[in-house]
Amino acid sequence: MVTDPSNIKRALRAELRERRRTRTSVERASATEGFTRNLQKLVTDTGAGFISCYLSATHEPNTREFLNWAQANGIRTLFPIAREDGLLDWTHGDGESEAEGLFGMPEPIGEILGPMIINDVDLIIIPAAAVDASGVRLGWGRGYFDKTLGSMQKCPPVYAVIFDDELLETVPREIHDQPVDGVVTPTQIITF
């Protein structure tokens, strides 16, 4: 019997979404400290001066304290803006204003820079539902980051931000899924 990877992914996403939803505020606060520390270390160790990073939603690994640090330290940052056609535009944002984008995700308000500017960054930090030990990333099912990474002329290092229990032994992979170079968790940075 052959199992459809998309059905396995759907079930796994539901389980992971529920896990995130039920984390306590104490667990989230502790994780945020770890994410911030490890993201700072990743940027410092790679020497990245221009990064792309997502603006975290309520139940996602919190990137906001890290982004405040990046802004305070002169790290130029691009943020993704979801488009109806399945591609990502980008903005620097104004550092303060945000709006609800497609699918209810927070997006900073700023000049829309178009899809090609992502080719100029030194490091890409992306969300994920889970990642496996070989760098296969399970996203949330819309394919925005897979399309972006698959179309880049020259891709810099890509790191997914996940909770420790979301680093799995294996994740189902389909032909369009783009791997990541590493993960950042509250307790570690792993490069594949």
PDB file of C-alpha atoms in Angstrom:
ATOM      1  CA  MET A   1       0.000   0.000   0.000  1.00  0.00           C
ATOM      2  CA  VAL A   2       1.448   3.372  -1.066  1.00  0.00           C
ATOM      3  CA  THR A   3       0.671   6.255   1.285  1.00  0.00           C
ATOM      4  CA  ASP A   4       0.189   9.710  -0.186  1.00  0.00           C
ATOM      5  CA  PRO A   5       2.864  12.058   1.274  1.00  0.00           C
ATOM      6  CA  SER A   6       0.421  14.982   1.192  1.00  0.00           C
ATOM      7  CA  ASN A   7      -1.984  13.104   3.517  1.00  0.00           C
ATOM      8  CA  ILE A   8       0.858  12.271   5.914  1.00  0.00           C
ATOM      9  CA  LYS A   9       1.959  15.917   5.849  1.00  0.00           C
ATOM     10  CA  ARG A  10      -1.576  17.127   6.542  1.00  0.00           C
ATOM     11  CA  ALA A  11      -1.891  14.884   9.627  1.00  0.00           C
ATOM     12  CA  LEU A  12       1.572  15.823  10.891  1.00  0.00           C
ATOM     13  CA  ARG A  13       0.849  19.542  10.469  1.00  0.00           C
ATOM     14  CA  ALA A  14      -2.369  19.192  12.487  1.00  0.00           C
ATOM     15  CA  GLU A  15      -0.481  17.462  15.317  1.00  0.00           C
ATOM     16  CA  LEU A  16       2.297  20.076  15.293  1.00  0.00           C
ATOM     17  CA  ARG A  17      -0.181  22.977  15.169  1.00  0.00           C
ATOM     18  CA  GLU A  18      -1.977  21.562  18.235  1.00  0.00           C
ATOM     19  CA  ARG A  19       1.335  21.104  20.096  1.00  0.00           C
ATOM     20  CA  ARG A  20       2.213  24.735  19.466  1.00  0.00           C
ATOM     21  CA  ARG A  21      -1.224  25.928  20.495  1.00  0.00           C
ATOM     22  CA  THR A  22      -1.002  24.165  23.868  1.00  0.00           C
ATOM     23  CA  ARG A  23       2.454  25.380  24.923  1.00  0.00           C
ATOM     24  CA  THR A  24       2.314  27.353  28.167  1.00  0.00           C
ATOM     25  CA  SER A  25       3.293  31.001  28.422  1.00  0.00           C
ATOM     26  CA  VAL A  26       6.269  29.953  30.594  1.00  0.00           C
ATOM     27  CA  GLU A  27       7.441  27.490  27.912  1.00  0.00           C
ATOM     28  CA  ARG A  28       7.069  30.186  25.230  1.00  0.00           C
ATOM     29  CA  ALA A  29       8.963  32.805  27.238  1.00  0.00           C
ATOM     30  CA  SER A  30      11.822  30.401  27.894  1.00  0.00           C
ATOM     31  CA  ALA A  31      11.900  29.358  24.232  1.00  0.00           C
ATOM     32  CA  THR A  32      11.931  33.007  23.109  1.00  0.00           C
ATOM     33  CA  GLU A  33      15.078  33.666  25.132  1.00  0.00           C
ATOM     34  CA  GLY A  34      16.753  30.673  23.472  1.00  0.00           C
ATOM     35  CA  PHE A  35      15.592  31.580  19.970  1.00  0.00           C
ATOM     36  CA  THR A  36      16.831  35.141  20.414  1.00  0.00           C
ATOM     37  CA  ARG A  37      20.236  34.060  21.725  1.00  0.00           C
ATOM     38  CA  ASN A  38      20.755  31.445  18.993  1.00  0.00           C
ATOM     39  CA  LEU A  39      19.545  33.662  16.145  1.00  0.00           C
ATOM     40  CA  GLN A  40      21.922  36.399  17.329  1.00  0.00           C
ATOM     41  CA  LYS A  41      24.746  33.852  17.396  1.00  0.00           C
ATOM     42  CA  LEU A  42      23.868  32.604  13.893  1.00  0.00           C
ATOM     43  CA  VAL A  43      23.914  36.124  12.448  1.00  0.00           C
ATOM     44  CA  THR A  44      27.151  36.983  14.249  1.00  0.00           C
ATOM     45  CA  ASP A  45      28.892  33.736  13.303  1.00  0.00           C
ATOM     46  CA  THR A  46      27.895  34.031   9.620  1.00  0.00           C
ATOM     47  CA  GLY A  47      28.755  37.726   9.461  1.00  0.00           C
ATOM     48  CA  ALA A  48      25.384  38.417   7.847  1.00  0.00           C
ATOM     49  CA  GLY A  49      24.645  42.113   7.441  1.00  0.00           C
ATOM     50  CA  PHE A  50      21.494  41.683   5.342  1.00  0.00           C
ATOM     51  CA  ILE A  51      18.987  38.990   6.265  1.00  0.00           C
ATOM     52  CA  SER A  52      15.434  37.944   5.564  1.00  0.00           C
ATOM     53  CA  CYS A  53      13.258  36.830   8.456  1.00  0.00           C
ATOM     54  CA  TYR A  54       9.563  36.334   9.080  1.00  0.00           C
ATOM     55  CA  LEU A  55       7.514  38.301  11.583  1.00  0.00           C
ATOM     56  CA  SER A  56       6.247  35.629  13.997  1.00  0.00           C
ATOM     57  CA  ALA A  57       2.577  34.993  14.711  1.00  0.00           C
ATOM     58  CA  THR A  58       1.205  34.065  18.147  1.00  0.00           C
ATOM     59  CA  HIS A  59       2.014  30.347  18.251  1.00  0.00           C
ATOM     60  CA  GLU A  60       5.176  30.436  16.111  1.00  0.00           C
ATOM     61  CA  PRO A  61       8.721  30.510  17.480  1.00  0.00           C
ATOM     62  CA  ASN A  62       9.058  34.143  18.506  1.00  0.00           C
ATOM     63  CA  THR A  63      11.423  36.127  16.259  1.00  0.00           C
ATOM     64  CA  ARG A  64      10.405  39.573  17.495  1.00  0.00           C
ATOM     65  CA  GLU A  65      13.072  40.049  20.205  1.00  0.00           C
ATOM     66  CA  PHE A  66      15.704  38.890  17.729  1.00  0.00           C
ATOM     67  CA  LEU A  67      14.389  41.353  15.131  1.00  0.00           C
ATOM     68  CA  ASN A  68      14.589  44.189  17.685  1.00  0.00           C
ATOM     69  CA  TRP A  69      18.224  43.211  18.298  1.00  0.00           C
ATOM     70  CA  ALA A  70      18.930  43.095  14.549  1.00  0.00           C
ATOM     71  CA  GLN A  71      17.486  46.567  14.035  1.00  0.00           C
ATOM     72  CA  ALA A  72      19.432  47.964  17.018  1.00  0.00           C
ATOM     73  CA  ASN A  73      22.642  46.455  15.602  1.00  0.00           C
ATOM     74  CA  GLY A  74      22.284  47.745  12.047  1.00  0.00           C
ATOM     75  CA  ILE A  75      21.361  44.387  10.455  1.00  0.00           C
ATOM     76  CA  ARG A  76      19.274  45.131   7.367  1.00  0.00           C
ATOM     77  CA  THR A  77      16.182  42.933   7.323  1.00  0.00           C
ATOM     78  CA  LEU A  78      13.720  41.881   4.637  1.00  0.00           C
ATOM     79  CA  PHE A  79      10.293  40.567   5.578  1.00  0.00           C
ATOM     80  CA  PRO A  80       8.089  38.375   3.364  1.00  0.00           C
ATOM     81  CA  ILE A  81       4.751  39.646   2.066  1.00  0.00           C
ATOM     82  CA  ALA A  82       2.482  36.894   0.700  1.00  0.00           C
ATOM     83  CA  ARG A  83       0.913  37.489  -2.697  1.00  0.00           C
ATOM     84  CA  GLU A  84      -2.266  36.006  -4.181  1.00  0.00           C
ATOM     85  CA  ASP A  85      -0.234  34.291  -6.947  1.00  0.00           C
ATOM     86  CA  GLY A  86       1.762  32.171  -4.472  1.00  0.00           C
ATOM     87  CA  LEU A  87       4.941  34.262  -4.640  1.00  0.00           C
ATOM     88  CA  LEU A  88       6.538  36.461  -1.998  1.00  0.00           C
ATOM     89  CA  ASP A  89       7.179  40.161  -2.211  1.00  0.00           C
ATOM     90  CA  TRP A  90       9.497  41.720   0.357  1.00  0.00           C
ATOM     91  CA  THR A  91       9.697  44.863   2.463  1.00  0.00           C
ATOM     92  CA  HIS A  92      12.057  46.386   4.993  1.00  0.00           C
ATOM     93  CA  GLY A  93       9.089  47.603   7.030  1.00  0.00           C
ATOM     94  CA  ASP A  94       9.139  50.713   9.166  1.00  0.00           C
ATOM     95  CA  GLY A  95      10.043  48.804  12.326  1.00  0.00           C
ATOM     96  CA  GLU A  96       6.764  49.609  14.059  1.00  0.00           C
ATOM     97  CA  SER A  97       3.671  49.142  11.866  1.00  0.00           C
ATOM     98  CA  GLU A  98       2.232  45.829  10.838  1.00  0.00           C
ATOM     99  CA  ALA A  99      -0.939  44.510   9.267  1.00  0.00           C
ATOM    100  CA  GLU A 100      -2.637  41.168   8.882  1.00  0.00           C
ATOM    101  CA  GLY A 101      -1.567  39.661   5.561  1.00  0.00           C
ATOM    102  CA  LEU A 102      -3.014  36.798   3.592  1.00  0.00           C
ATOM    103  CA  PHE A 103      -3.965  33.810   5.751  1.00  0.00           C
ATOM    104  CA  GLY A 104      -3.930  36.011   8.870  1.00  0.00           C
ATOM    105  CA  MET A 105      -0.145  36.202   9.159  1.00  0.00           C
ATOM    106  CA  PRO A 106       1.462  39.411  10.475  1.00  0.00           C
ATOM    107  CA  GLU A 107       3.333  41.460   7.884  1.00  0.00           C
ATOM    108  CA  PRO A 108       5.229  44.709   8.382  1.00  0.00           C
ATOM    109  CA  ILE A 109       4.058  47.780   6.531  1.00  0.00           C
ATOM    110  CA  GLY A 110       6.571  49.288   4.146  1.00  0.00           C
ATOM    111  CA  GLU A 111       7.492  49.804   0.519  1.00  0.00           C
ATOM    112  CA  ILE A 112       6.949  46.630  -1.522  1.00  0.00           C
ATOM    113  CA  LEU A 113      10.282  45.664  -3.076  1.00  0.00           C
ATOM    114  CA  GLY A 114       9.275  42.734  -5.308  1.00  0.00           C
ATOM    115  CA  PRO A 115      10.430  39.088  -5.360  1.00  0.00           C
ATOM    116  CA  MET A 116      13.978  39.556  -6.721  1.00  0.00           C
ATOM    117  CA  ILE A 117      15.508  41.467  -3.793  1.00  0.00           C
ATOM    118  CA  ILE A 118      15.761  38.216  -1.813  1.00  0.00           C
ATOM    119  CA  ASN A 119      18.740  37.366  -4.029  1.00  0.00           C
ATOM    120  CA  ASP A 120      20.769  40.068  -2.224  1.00  0.00           C
ATOM    121  CA  VAL A 121      20.565  38.746   1.361  1.00  0.00           C
ATOM    122  CA  ASP A 122      23.351  36.951   3.263  1.00  0.00           C
ATOM    123  CA  LEU A 123      21.085  34.680   5.326  1.00  0.00           C
ATOM    124  CA  ILE A 124      17.467  33.503   5.117  1.00  0.00           C
ATOM    125  CA  ILE A 125      15.517  32.666   8.283  1.00  0.00           C
ATOM    126  CA  ILE A 126      12.199  30.916   7.629  1.00  0.00           C
ATOM    127  CA  PRO A 127       9.342  29.360   9.553  1.00  0.00           C
ATOM    128  CA  ALA A 128       8.654  25.628   9.519  1.00  0.00           C
ATOM    129  CA  ALA A 129       6.301  23.129  11.097  1.00  0.00           C
ATOM    130  CA  ALA A 130       9.155  20.608  11.419  1.00  0.00           C
ATOM    131  CA  VAL A 131      12.522  19.678   9.924  1.00  0.00           C
ATOM    132  CA  ASP A 132      14.175  16.286   9.774  1.00  0.00           C
ATOM    133  CA  ALA A 133      17.751  15.212  10.392  1.00  0.00           C
ATOM    134  CA  SER A 134      18.668  15.578   6.706  1.00  0.00           C
ATOM    135  CA  GLY A 135      17.291  19.120   6.326  1.00  0.00           C
ATOM    136  CA  VAL A 136      13.918  18.283   4.789  1.00  0.00           C
ATOM    137  CA  ARG A 137      11.538  21.053   5.871  1.00  0.00           C
ATOM    138  CA  LEU A 138       7.828  20.632   6.428  1.00  0.00           C
ATOM    139  CA  GLY A 139       6.152  23.986   5.914  1.00  0.00           C
ATOM    140  CA  TRP A 140       2.536  24.875   6.540  1.00  0.00           C
ATOM    141  CA  GLY A 141       1.337  23.788   3.104  1.00  0.00           C
ATOM    142  CA  ARG A 142       1.131  26.836   0.890  1.00  0.00           C
ATOM    143  CA  GLY A 143       4.574  26.508  -0.720  1.00  0.00           C
ATOM    144  CA  TYR A 144       5.619  30.165  -0.567  1.00  0.00           C
ATOM    145  CA  PHE A 145       9.128  29.516   0.743  1.00  0.00           C
ATOM    146  CA  ASP A 146       9.622  26.401  -1.422  1.00  0.00           C
ATOM    147  CA  LYS A 147       8.835  28.475  -4.538  1.00  0.00           C
ATOM    148  CA  THR A 148      11.110  31.291  -3.414  1.00  0.00           C
ATOM    149  CA  LEU A 149      14.068  29.068  -2.535  1.00  0.00           C
ATOM    150  CA  GLY A 150      13.617  26.947  -5.677  1.00  0.00           C
ATOM    151  CA  SER A 151      13.737  30.005  -7.923  1.00  0.00           C
ATOM    152  CA  MET A 152      16.729  31.815  -6.421  1.00  0.00           C
ATOM    153  CA  GLN A 153      19.753  32.477  -8.623  1.00  0.00           C
ATOM    154  CA  LYS A 154      22.226  31.899  -5.790  1.00  0.00           C
ATOM    155  CA  CYS A 155      20.801  30.885  -2.446  1.00  0.00           C
ATOM    156  CA  PRO A 156      22.564  31.937   0.769  1.00  0.00           C
ATOM    157  CA  PRO A 157      22.316  29.719   3.861  1.00  0.00           C
ATOM    158  CA  VAL A 158      18.702  28.983   4.865  1.00  0.00           C
ATOM    159  CA  TYR A 159      17.807  28.201   8.486  1.00  0.00           C
ATOM    160  CA  ALA A 160      14.380  27.184   9.770  1.00  0.00           C
ATOM    161  CA  VAL A 161      13.275  28.203  13.259  1.00  0.00           C
ATOM    162  CA  ILE A 162      11.539  25.390  15.175  1.00  0.00           C
ATOM    163  CA  PHE A 163      10.953  24.186  18.709  1.00  0.00           C
ATOM    164  CA  ASP A 164      13.265  21.387  19.881  1.00  0.00           C
ATOM    165  CA  ASP A 165      10.565  18.714  19.624  1.00  0.00           C
ATOM    166  CA  GLU A 166       9.936  19.652  15.969  1.00  0.00           C
ATOM    167  CA  LEU A 167      13.314  18.302  14.847  1.00  0.00           C
ATOM    168  CA  LEU A 168      12.152  14.889  13.690  1.00  0.00           C
ATOM    169  CA  GLU A 169      13.903  11.780  12.424  1.00  0.00           C
ATOM    170  CA  THR A 170      12.108  11.979   9.062  1.00  0.00           C
ATOM    171  CA  VAL A 171       9.619  14.281   7.388  1.00  0.00           C
ATOM    172  CA  PRO A 172       7.649  13.336   4.253  1.00  0.00           C
ATOM    173  CA  ARG A 173       9.112  14.987   1.160  1.00  0.00           C
ATOM    174  CA  GLU A 174       7.569  15.804  -2.180  1.00  0.00           C
ATOM    175  CA  ILE A 175       9.381  16.871  -5.352  1.00  0.00           C
ATOM    176  CA  HIS A 176       8.764  20.618  -4.785  1.00  0.00           C
ATOM    177  CA  ASP A 177      10.022  20.661  -1.171  1.00  0.00           C
ATOM    178  CA  GLN A 178      13.222  22.655  -0.722  1.00  0.00           C
ATOM    179  CA  PRO A 179      15.672  21.588   2.011  1.00  0.00           C
ATOM    180  CA  VAL A 180      17.196  23.950   4.562  1.00  0.00           C
ATOM    181  CA  ASP A 181      20.854  24.274   5.516  1.00  0.00           C
ATOM    182  CA  GLY A 182      20.130  24.188   9.219  1.00  0.00           C
ATOM    183  CA  VAL A 183      17.763  24.828  12.090  1.00  0.00           C
ATOM    184  CA  VAL A 184      17.658  27.160  15.049  1.00  0.00           C
ATOM    185  CA  THR A 185      15.894  25.891  18.170  1.00  0.00           C
ATOM    186  CA  PRO A 186      15.765  27.351  21.684  1.00  0.00           C
ATOM    187  CA  THR A 187      18.698  25.134  22.704  1.00  0.00           C
ATOM    188  CA  GLN A 188      20.865  24.749  19.608  1.00  0.00           C
ATOM    189  CA  ILE A 189      21.900  25.683  16.103  1.00  0.00           C
ATOM    190  CA  ILE A 190      22.308  22.696  13.796  1.00  0.00           C
ATOM    191  CA  THR A 191      23.890  22.915  10.361  1.00  0.00           C
ATOM    192  CA  PHE A 192      23.240  20.002   8.017  1.00  0.00           C
TER     193      PHE A 192
END
